Structure formats: C-alpha cells, structure tokens
PDB file of C-alpha atoms in Angstrom:
ATOM      1  CA  MET I   1      26.929  32.333 -48.093  1.00  0.00           C
ATOM      2  CA  LEU I   2      28.615  29.301 -46.616  1.00  0.00           C
ATOM      3  CA  PHE I   3      28.387  30.913 -43.149  1.00  0.00           C
ATOM      4  CA  LEU I   4      24.633  31.668 -43.720  1.00  0.00           C
ATOM      5  CA  ALA I   5      23.984  28.093 -44.799  1.00  0.00           C
ATOM      6  CA  VAL I   6      25.854  26.682 -41.805  1.00  0.00           C
ATOM      7  CA  THR I   7      23.992  29.034 -39.454  1.00  0.00           C
ATOM      8  CA  LEU I   8      20.598  28.221 -40.944  1.00  0.00           C
ATOM      9  CA  GLY I   9      21.424  24.441 -40.914  1.00  0.00           C
ATOM     10  CA  PHE I  10      22.396  24.768 -37.231  1.00  0.00           C
ATOM     11  CA  PHE I  11      19.190  26.629 -36.544  1.00  0.00           C
ATOM     12  CA  VAL I  12      16.983  24.088 -38.265  1.00  0.00           C
ATOM     13  CA  GLU I  13      18.788  21.232 -36.345  1.00  0.00           C
ATOM     14  CA  ASN I  14      18.336  22.978 -33.144  1.00  0.00           C
ATOM     15  CA  GLN I  15      14.586  23.462 -33.823  1.00  0.00           C
ATOM     16  CA  ARG I  16      14.273  19.823 -34.770  1.00  0.00           C
ATOM     17  CA  GLU I  17      15.927  18.696 -31.564  1.00  0.00           C
ATOM     18  CA  HIS I  18      13.707  21.072 -29.557  1.00  0.00           C
ATOM     19  CA  TYR I  19      10.600  19.594 -31.224  1.00  0.00           C
ATOM     20  CA  ILE I  20      11.743  16.038 -30.494  1.00  0.00           C
ATOM     21  CA  GLU I  21      12.356  16.947 -26.938  1.00  0.00           C
ATOM     22  CA  LYS I  22       8.948  18.453 -26.524  1.00  0.00           C
ATOM     23  CA  LYS I  23       7.300  15.500 -28.159  1.00  0.00           C
ATOM     24  CA  ARG I  24       9.287  13.102 -25.849  1.00  0.00           C
ATOM     25  CA  ALA I  25       8.246  15.218 -22.875  1.00  0.00           C
ATOM     26  CA  LYS I  26       4.503  14.939 -23.700  1.00  0.00           C
ATOM     27  CA  GLU I  27       4.924  11.085 -24.171  1.00  0.00           C
ATOM     28  CA  PHE I  28       6.714  10.832 -20.842  1.00  0.00           C
ATOM     29  CA  ALA I  29       4.023  13.002 -19.261  1.00  0.00           C
ATOM     30  CA  ARG I  30       1.282  10.758 -20.419  1.00  0.00           C
ATOM     31  CA  LEU I  31       3.062   7.681 -19.296  1.00  0.00           C
ATOM     32  CA  LEU I  32       3.839   9.114 -15.970  1.00  0.00           C
ATOM     33  CA  ALA I  33       0.258  10.178 -15.476  1.00  0.00           C
ATOM     34  CA  ASP I  34      -0.965   6.631 -16.318  1.00  0.00           C
ATOM     35  CA  ASP I  35       1.431   5.205 -13.679  1.00  0.00           C
ATOM     36  CA  LEU I  36       0.300   7.674 -11.069  1.00  0.00           C
ATOM     37  CA  ASN I  37      -3.436   6.812 -11.741  1.00  0.00           C
ATOM     38  CA  PHE I  38      -2.445   3.043 -11.229  1.00  0.00           C
ATOM     39  CA  ASP I  39      -0.697   4.077  -7.986  1.00  0.00           C
ATOM     40  CA  ILE I  40      -3.763   6.018  -6.797  1.00  0.00           C
ATOM     41  CA  ALA I  41      -6.011   2.858  -7.349  1.00  0.00           C
ATOM     42  CA  GLU I  42      -3.550   0.718  -5.499  1.00  0.00           C
ATOM     43  CA  LEU I  43      -3.356   3.316  -2.723  1.00  0.00           C
ATOM     44  CA  ASN I  44      -7.245   3.303  -2.363  1.00  0.00           C
ATOM     45  CA  THR I  45      -7.233  -0.524  -2.157  1.00  0.00           C
ATOM     46  CA  ALA I  46      -4.367  -0.527   0.361  1.00  0.00           C
ATOM     47  CA  GLU I  47      -6.116   2.180   2.515  1.00  0.00           C
ATOM     48  CA  ARG I  48      -9.320   0.012   2.749  1.00  0.00           C
ATOM     49  CA  VAL I  49      -7.451  -3.279   3.485  1.00  0.00           C
ATOM     50  CA  LEU I  50      -5.113  -1.675   6.050  1.00  0.00           C
ATOM     51  CA  GLY I  51      -8.197  -0.055   7.690  1.00  0.00           C
ATOM     52  CA  HIS I  52      -9.692  -3.542   8.115  1.00  0.00           C
ATOM     53  CA  ILE I  53      -6.459  -4.907   9.528  1.00  0.00           C
ATOM     54  CA  ILE I  54      -6.290  -2.006  11.938  1.00  0.00           C
ATOM     55  CA  LYS I  55      -9.843  -2.610  13.100  1.00  0.00           C
ATOM     56  CA  ALA I  56      -9.127  -6.329  13.591  1.00  0.00           C
ATOM     57  CA  GLY I  57      -6.033  -5.719  15.543  1.00  0.00           C
ATOM     58  CA  ASP I  58      -7.789  -3.300  17.918  1.00  0.00           C
ATOM     59  CA  SER I  59     -10.638  -5.815  18.324  1.00  0.00           C
ATOM     60  CA  LEU I  60      -8.275  -8.804  18.989  1.00  0.00           C
ATOM     61  CA  ALA I  61      -6.293  -6.856  21.475  1.00  0.00           C
ATOM     62  CA  LEU I  62      -9.444  -5.810  23.381  1.00  0.00           C
ATOM     63  CA  LEU I  63     -10.589  -9.239  23.479  1.00  0.00           C
ATOM     64  CA  LEU I  64      -7.291 -10.514  24.702  1.00  0.00           C
ATOM     65  CA  SER I  65      -7.438  -7.992  27.550  1.00  0.00           C
ATOM     66  CA  ASP I  66     -10.087 -10.057  29.116  1.00  0.00           C
ATOM     67  CA  ASN I  67      -8.835 -11.958  32.171  1.00  0.00           C
ATOM     68  CA  ASN I  68     -10.921 -14.933  31.134  1.00  0.00           C
ATOM     69  CA  VAL I  69     -10.291 -15.423  27.421  1.00  0.00           C
ATOM     70  CA  GLN I  70     -11.701 -19.024  27.569  1.00  0.00           C
ATOM     71  CA  LYS I  71     -15.235 -17.547  27.945  1.00  0.00           C
ATOM     72  CA  ILE I  72     -14.924 -15.691  24.577  1.00  0.00           C
ATOM     73  CA  PRO I  73     -16.128 -17.711  21.520  1.00  0.00           C
ATOM     74  CA  GLY I  74     -12.953 -18.957  19.961  1.00  0.00           C
ATOM     75  CA  GLY I  75     -14.292 -18.212  16.457  1.00  0.00           C
ATOM     76  CA  LYS I  76     -14.126 -14.606  17.224  1.00  0.00           C
ATOM     77  CA  LEU I  77     -10.562 -14.747  18.283  1.00  0.00           C
ATOM     78  CA  TYR I  78      -9.642 -16.786  15.133  1.00  0.00           C
ATOM     79  CA  TYR I  79     -11.471 -14.327  12.851  1.00  0.00           C
ATOM     80  CA  TYR I  80      -9.852 -11.152  14.287  1.00  0.00           C
ATOM     81  CA  GLU I  81      -6.348 -12.799  14.281  1.00  0.00           C
ATOM     82  CA  TYR I  82      -6.873 -13.972  10.763  1.00  0.00           C
ATOM     83  CA  TRP I  83      -7.306 -10.365   9.787  1.00  0.00           C
ATOM     84  CA  SER I  84      -4.874  -8.777  12.171  1.00  0.00           C
ATOM     85  CA  GLY I  85      -2.183 -11.141  10.838  1.00  0.00           C
ATOM     86  CA  TRP I  86      -2.623 -10.119   7.258  1.00  0.00           C
ATOM     87  CA  ARG I  87       0.493  -8.638   5.695  1.00  0.00           C
ATOM     88  CA  TRP I  88      -0.118  -6.041   2.853  1.00  0.00           C
ATOM     89  CA  SER I  89       2.523  -4.231   0.810  1.00  0.00           C
ATOM     90  CA  ILE I  90       2.125  -1.274  -1.470  1.00  0.00           C
ATOM     91  CA  ILE I  91       4.073  -1.455  -4.679  1.00  0.00           C
ATOM     92  CA  SER I  92       4.387   1.672  -6.771  1.00  0.00           C
ATOM     93  CA  ARG I  93       4.432   1.438 -10.598  1.00  0.00           C
ATOM     94  CA  ASP I  94       7.344   3.768 -10.959  1.00  0.00           C
ATOM     95  CA  ALA I  95       8.919   2.384 -14.258  1.00  0.00           C
ATOM     96  CA  THR I  96       8.374   5.772 -16.104  1.00  0.00           C
ATOM     97  CA  LEU I  97       9.744   7.773 -13.268  1.00  0.00           C
ATOM     98  CA  GLN I  98      12.852   5.690 -12.990  1.00  0.00           C
ATOM     99  CA  GLN I  99      13.391   5.870 -16.687  1.00  0.00           C
ATOM    100  CA  LEU I 100      13.043   9.583 -16.580  1.00  0.00           C
ATOM    101  CA  LYS I 101      15.755   9.886 -13.877  1.00  0.00           C
ATOM    102  CA  ASN I 102      18.198   7.196 -15.061  1.00  0.00           C
ATOM    103  CA  SER I 103      18.268   8.380 -18.697  1.00  0.00           C
ATOM    104  CA  GLY I 104      18.499  12.010 -17.869  1.00  0.00           C
ATOM    105  CA  SER I 105      15.133  12.691 -19.479  1.00  0.00           C
ATOM    106  CA  LEU I 106      13.656  14.397 -16.442  1.00  0.00           C
ATOM    107  CA  ARG I 107      15.140  17.578 -17.958  1.00  0.00           C
ATOM    108  CA  TYR I 108      12.863  17.296 -20.903  1.00  0.00           C
ATOM    109  CA  LEU I 109       9.904  18.302 -18.617  1.00  0.00           C
ATOM    110  CA  GLY I 110      11.617  21.686 -18.271  1.00  0.00           C
ATOM    111  CA  ASN I 111       9.172  23.159 -15.719  1.00  0.00           C
ATOM    112  CA  ALA I 112      11.145  23.272 -12.414  1.00  0.00           C
ATOM    113  CA  GLU I 113       7.951  23.413 -10.302  1.00  0.00           C
ATOM    114  CA  LEU I 114       6.597  20.301 -12.111  1.00  0.00           C
ATOM    115  CA  ILE I 115       9.993  18.501 -11.540  1.00  0.00           C
ATOM    116  CA  ARG I 116       9.892  19.400  -7.894  1.00  0.00           C
ATOM    117  CA  LYS I 117       6.446  17.969  -7.531  1.00  0.00           C
ATOM    118  CA  ILE I 118       7.487  14.769  -9.159  1.00  0.00           C
ATOM    119  CA  LEU I 119      10.561  14.344  -6.966  1.00  0.00           C
ATOM    120  CA  GLY I 120       8.287  15.130  -3.924  1.00  0.00           C
ATOM    121  CA  TYR I 121       6.037  12.205  -4.948  1.00  0.00           C
ATOM    122  CA  GLU I 122       9.102  10.017  -5.332  1.00  0.00           C
ATOM    123  CA  GLU I 123       9.998  10.934  -1.755  1.00  0.00           C
ATOM    124  CA  SER I 124       6.558   9.624  -0.607  1.00  0.00           C
ATOM    125  CA  ILE I 125       7.218   6.346  -2.331  1.00  0.00           C
ATOM    126  CA  ARG I 126      10.509   5.986  -0.483  1.00  0.00           C
ATOM    127  CA  VAL I 127       8.883   6.814   2.925  1.00  0.00           C
ATOM    128  CA  ILE I 128       6.193   4.123   2.536  1.00  0.00           C
ATOM    129  CA  SER I 129       8.757   1.591   1.271  1.00  0.00           C
ATOM    130  CA  MET I 130      10.905   2.317   4.183  1.00  0.00           C
ATOM    131  CA  LEU I 131       8.081   1.838   6.631  1.00  0.00           C
ATOM    132  CA  GLN I 132       7.059  -1.432   4.987  1.00  0.00           C
ATOM    133  CA  ASN I 133      10.635  -2.771   5.270  1.00  0.00           C
ATOM    134  CA  LYS I 134      10.679  -1.840   8.905  1.00  0.00           C
ATOM    135  CA  TYR I 135       7.275  -3.232   9.842  1.00  0.00           C
ATOM    136  CA  GLU I 136       7.316  -6.559   7.736  1.00  0.00           C
ATOM    137  CA  PRO I 137       9.867  -8.364   9.881  1.00  0.00           C
ATOM    138  CA  GLU I 138       7.659  -7.548  12.940  1.00  0.00           C
ATOM    139  CA  LYS I 139       4.635  -9.208  11.321  1.00  0.00           C
ATOM    140  CA  ALA I 140       6.730 -12.285  10.603  1.00  0.00           C
ATOM    141  CA  GLU I 141       7.768 -12.434  14.210  1.00  0.00           C
ATOM    142  CA  ASN I 142       4.260 -12.075  15.384  1.00  0.00           C
ATOM    143  CA  TRP I 143       3.194 -15.006  13.218  1.00  0.00           C
ATOM    144  CA  LYS I 144       5.684 -17.194  15.120  1.00  0.00           C
ATOM    145  CA  LEU I 145       3.737 -16.282  18.279  1.00  0.00           C
ATOM    146  CA  VAL I 146       0.357 -16.987  16.590  1.00  0.00           C
ATOM    147  CA  GLN I 147       1.480 -20.491  15.950  1.00  0.00           C
ATOM    148  CA  LYS I 148       1.789 -21.042  19.701  1.00  0.00           C
ATOM    149  CA  VAL I 149      -1.752 -20.020  20.320  1.00  0.00           C
ATOM    150  CA  PHE I 150      -4.007 -20.880  17.438  1.00  0.00           C
ATOM    151  CA  TYR I 151      -4.778 -24.129  15.511  1.00  0.00           C
ATOM    152  CA  GLN I 152      -4.057 -23.602  11.664  1.00  0.00           C
ATOM    153  CA  GLU I 153      -7.046 -25.698  10.663  1.00  0.00           C
ATOM    154  CA  TYR I 154      -9.470 -23.085  11.840  1.00  0.00           C
ATOM    155  CA  PHE I 155      -7.645 -20.451   9.771  1.00  0.00           C
ATOM    156  CA  ASN I 156      -8.023 -22.813   6.861  1.00  0.00           C
ATOM    157  CA  ILE I 157     -11.754 -22.668   7.128  1.00  0.00           C
ATOM    158  CA  LEU I 158     -11.562 -18.906   6.827  1.00  0.00           C
ATOM    159  CA  ASP I 159      -9.236 -19.321   3.834  1.00  0.00           C
ATOM    160  CA  LYS I 160     -11.936 -21.206   1.914  1.00  0.00           C
ATOM    161  CA  ASN I 161     -14.526 -18.490   2.500  1.00  0.00           C
ATOM    162  CA  PRO I 162     -14.924 -16.649  -0.952  1.00  0.00           C
ATOM    163  CA  ALA I 163     -15.939 -13.445   0.913  1.00  0.00           C
ATOM    164  CA  LEU I 164     -12.462 -13.258   2.283  1.00  0.00           C
ATOM    165  CA  THR I 165     -10.539 -12.940  -1.028  1.00  0.00           C
ATOM    166  CA  ARG I 166      -8.547  -9.926  -1.968  1.00  0.00           C
ATOM    167  CA  ASP I 167     -11.187  -8.608  -4.257  1.00  0.00           C
ATOM    168  CA  SER I 168     -14.129  -8.808  -1.784  1.00  0.00           C
ATOM    169  CA  THR I 169     -12.740  -8.225   1.630  1.00  0.00           C
ATOM    170  CA  VAL I 170     -11.688  -4.776   0.845  1.00  0.00           C
ATOM    171  CA  LYS I 171     -15.301  -3.764   0.399  1.00  0.00           C
ATOM    172  CA  SER I 172     -16.747  -4.877   3.750  1.00  0.00           C
ATOM    173  CA  PHE I 173     -15.658  -5.768   7.322  1.00  0.00           C
ATOM    174  CA  THR I 174     -18.938  -7.010   8.643  1.00  0.00           C
ATOM    175  CA  THR I 175     -19.180 -10.792   9.583  1.00  0.00           C
ATOM    176  CA  GLU I 176     -22.814 -10.853   8.410  1.00  0.00           C
ATOM    177  CA  SER I 177     -21.983  -9.801   4.816  1.00  0.00           C
ATOM    178  CA  ALA I 178     -19.201 -12.465   4.679  1.00  0.00           C
ATOM    179  CA  GLY I 179     -21.560 -15.131   6.012  1.00  0.00           C
ATOM    180  CA  LEU I 180     -19.275 -15.672   8.987  1.00  0.00           C
ATOM    181  CA  ASP I 181     -21.729 -15.188  11.955  1.00  0.00           C
ATOM    182  CA  ASN I 182     -21.853 -18.998  12.354  1.00  0.00           C
ATOM    183  CA  PHE I 183     -17.998 -19.177  12.527  1.00  0.00           C
ATOM    184  CA  ILE I 184     -17.763 -16.256  14.840  1.00  0.00           C
ATOM    185  CA  ASN I 185     -20.030 -17.768  17.453  1.00  0.00           C
ATOM    186  CA  LYS I 186     -18.468 -21.234  17.534  1.00  0.00           C
ATOM    187  CA  ASN I 187     -16.295 -21.991  20.441  1.00  0.00           C
ATOM    188  CA  TYR I 188     -13.220 -23.181  18.543  1.00  0.00           C
ATOM    189  CA  PRO I 189     -10.473 -24.013  21.049  1.00  0.00           C
ATOM    190  CA  LEU I 190      -7.044 -22.244  21.297  1.00  0.00           C
ATOM    191  CA  TYR I 191      -3.829 -24.292  21.468  1.00  0.00           C
ATOM    192  CA  ASN I 192      -2.578 -22.272  24.379  1.00  0.00           C
ATOM    193  CA  TYR I 193      -4.260 -20.138  27.107  1.00  0.00           C
ATOM    194  CA  ASP I 194      -1.120 -19.114  28.824  1.00  0.00           C
ATOM    195  CA  GLN I 195      -1.759 -15.612  30.190  1.00  0.00           C
ATOM    196  CA  ASN I 196       1.784 -14.461  29.460  1.00  0.00           C
ATOM    197  CA  ILE I 197       1.616 -15.568  25.835  1.00  0.00           C
ATOM    198  CA  LEU I 198      -1.779 -14.026  25.261  1.00  0.00           C
ATOM    199  CA  PHE I 199      -0.575 -10.761  26.802  1.00  0.00           C
ATOM    200  CA  GLU I 200       2.247 -10.756  24.337  1.00  0.00           C
ATOM    201  CA  LEU I 201      -0.054 -11.478  21.527  1.00  0.00           C
ATOM    202  CA  LYS I 202      -2.302  -8.626  22.627  1.00  0.00           C
ATOM    203  CA  ASN I 203       0.630  -6.222  22.442  1.00  0.00           C
ATOM    204  CA  TRP I 204       1.552  -7.510  19.009  1.00  0.00           C
ATOM    205  CA  ALA I 205      -2.005  -6.809  17.775  1.00  0.00           C
ATOM    206  CA  TYR I 206      -1.965  -3.235  19.148  1.00  0.00           C
ATOM    207  CA  ASN I 207       1.498  -2.771  17.618  1.00  0.00           C
ATOM    208  CA  SER I 208       0.376  -3.926  14.218  1.00  0.00           C
ATOM    209  CA  SER I 209      -2.527  -1.476  14.293  1.00  0.00           C
ATOM    210  CA  ARG I 210      -0.337   1.369  15.291  1.00  0.00           C
ATOM    211  CA  ASN I 211       2.240   0.610  12.560  1.00  0.00           C
ATOM    212  CA  TYR I 212      -0.427   0.417   9.910  1.00  0.00           C
ATOM    213  CA  ARG I 213      -2.034   3.658  11.117  1.00  0.00           C
ATOM    214  CA  VAL I 214       1.296   5.361  10.272  1.00  0.00           C
ATOM    215  CA  ILE I 215       1.330   3.955   6.747  1.00  0.00           C
ATOM    216  CA  VAL I 216      -2.367   4.897   6.213  1.00  0.00           C
ATOM    217  CA  ARG I 217      -1.541   8.477   7.214  1.00  0.00           C
ATOM    218  CA  ASP I 218       1.381   8.478   4.628  1.00  0.00           C
ATOM    219  CA  ILE I 219      -0.939   6.940   1.924  1.00  0.00           C
ATOM    220  CA  ALA I 220      -3.023  10.016   2.261  1.00  0.00           C
ATOM    221  CA  THR I 221       0.005  12.155   1.669  1.00  0.00           C
ATOM    222  CA  MET I 222       1.283  10.110  -1.261  1.00  0.00           C
ATOM    223  CA  ARG I 223      -2.181  10.152  -2.981  1.00  0.00           C
ATOM    224  CA  THR I 224      -2.504  14.018  -2.601  1.00  0.00           C
ATOM    225  CA  LYS I 225       0.958  14.371  -4.134  1.00  0.00           C
ATOM    226  CA  ALA I 226       0.046  12.028  -7.022  1.00  0.00           C
ATOM    227  CA  HIS I 227      -3.075  14.054  -7.819  1.00  0.00           C
ATOM    228  CA  ASP I 228      -0.906  17.318  -7.731  1.00  0.00           C
ATOM    229  CA  VAL I 229       1.610  15.806 -10.216  1.00  0.00           C
ATOM    230  CA  ILE I 230      -1.166  14.703 -12.510  1.00  0.00           C
ATOM    231  CA  ASP I 231      -2.892  17.988 -12.510  1.00  0.00           C
ATOM    232  CA  ALA I 232       0.471  19.761 -13.146  1.00  0.00           C
ATOM    233  CA  LEU I 233       1.213  17.340 -16.083  1.00  0.00           C
ATOM    234  CA  LYS I 234      -2.205  18.002 -17.638  1.00  0.00           C
ATOM    235  CA  LYS I 235      -1.775  21.800 -17.258  1.00  0.00           C
ATOM    236  CA  GLU I 236       1.771  21.748 -18.716  1.00  0.00           C
ATOM    237  CA  TYR I 237       1.057  19.342 -21.630  1.00  0.00           C
ATOM    238  CA  HIS I 238      -2.728  19.937 -22.266  1.00  0.00           C
ATOM    239  CA  PHE I 239      -4.067  16.376 -22.145  1.00  0.00           C
ATOM    240  CA  LYS I 240      -7.064  14.953 -20.342  1.00  0.00           C
TER     241      LYS I 240
END
C-alpha cells in the first residue's frame, strides 16, 4: 500500500508539473507572439524609411555627378542630403525570446520544428544587428564630410518642417506633399564646391543607398520568419 501511495503521489506530482509546463508554454507563446507583432510593425516602418533614404541617396549622387553643381538649385541638394544622411536603426523587442533562452524555458515549447523556427528568427535579428553595427560608423564618417560642404542653418529649416517628423515622413517622399517645393527651388549656397570633395560625397551617397538596400532585403527575410513563427505558435497553442 505504501508503494502504491508513493507511486500515485509521484504520478500526480508529475502530472501537475506537466500541466504547469504546458500553461507556462502557452503564456510564453502569447508573449512571444506579441513581441513578434511589435517587431513586424517596426520592420514595416523601417522598410518605408530606409526606402526614402535610399531614393534620396540615389538622387543626391545623380545630382552630384553633374560637372556644374552650381547650376543646380541648392535647396534640392540640401533636401536630398538631409534625407540621405538620416541614420535609422531597427531594434527588436526580444525580451521574451531572451528569457526563454536564458532560463532554459525554451524546452517548454516542446515542438522541435517550432523551436527551430524561433531560433531561425533570432538569427535574422543577429544578421540585421551585425549589418547596422557595420554601417553606422560609415554614416558618422559621411556626416563629417557633409559638414565640409553644407551649411547647417539650411538643414535647420528642414528640421522645423512638421512634414519631416518620424511619424509623417514614412508615408510620403514627395516634396509637394511636404510643402517643400519652395525650399527645393531656392538656390541656397553650398559652403564648398570643390570637385574632389563633391565626388567623395557622391560616392558616400551611393554607398549609403547600397548598404541600406542590403538591410531592406534582410528586413523582408526577418518579417517572413516572424510571420512563420507566429503562425506556428497559434497552431501549436490554439490562440488567435
């Protein structure tokens, strides 16, 4: 009887732990899905902003390819440099994922295929983080060159335009919608028209666009993996 009681007690305790683990797993699954949905929204914003920066970099480089830059309205050069010089970083909300890994709770999810998808998503986070760490110093170096060519006070005019805030610029890249046609067509002077410096600035603009195109490509991959993990979590744990 004592043996039976001990065995039964062990069985009950085992079932209770199993129930707790399943409950924790579902809680973690919901939290992880929330984090991933946040990341997807951030990726969508980043994709739009980086798209604008890329267009500006390409446009600026094309303008600077002209042998007579002085005949180009200075406002146009300031506008495209203002955008091309923007620095944008993607920060993943990975608190739940890190908690799952650091506490050993990833095993609660059980499903090996689901865990594989989650770890694949984490790898995408690392790739983008690595690229950002590589490219950011280049943007900072480029800004030093910008200071040799442009007057800051004309960038300040753009800073004061409400259409160029983070919340609004991601939606449109047309100067008309931002009320900037007047600025674009003004012949604001550059501080320096040295052809060698302008040539270097042109290369920086092209380089920035190229770098951000790589990140945009990886954004698409990261977003696809995020959706895959969310779908797998919903299928495994039956929540909407």
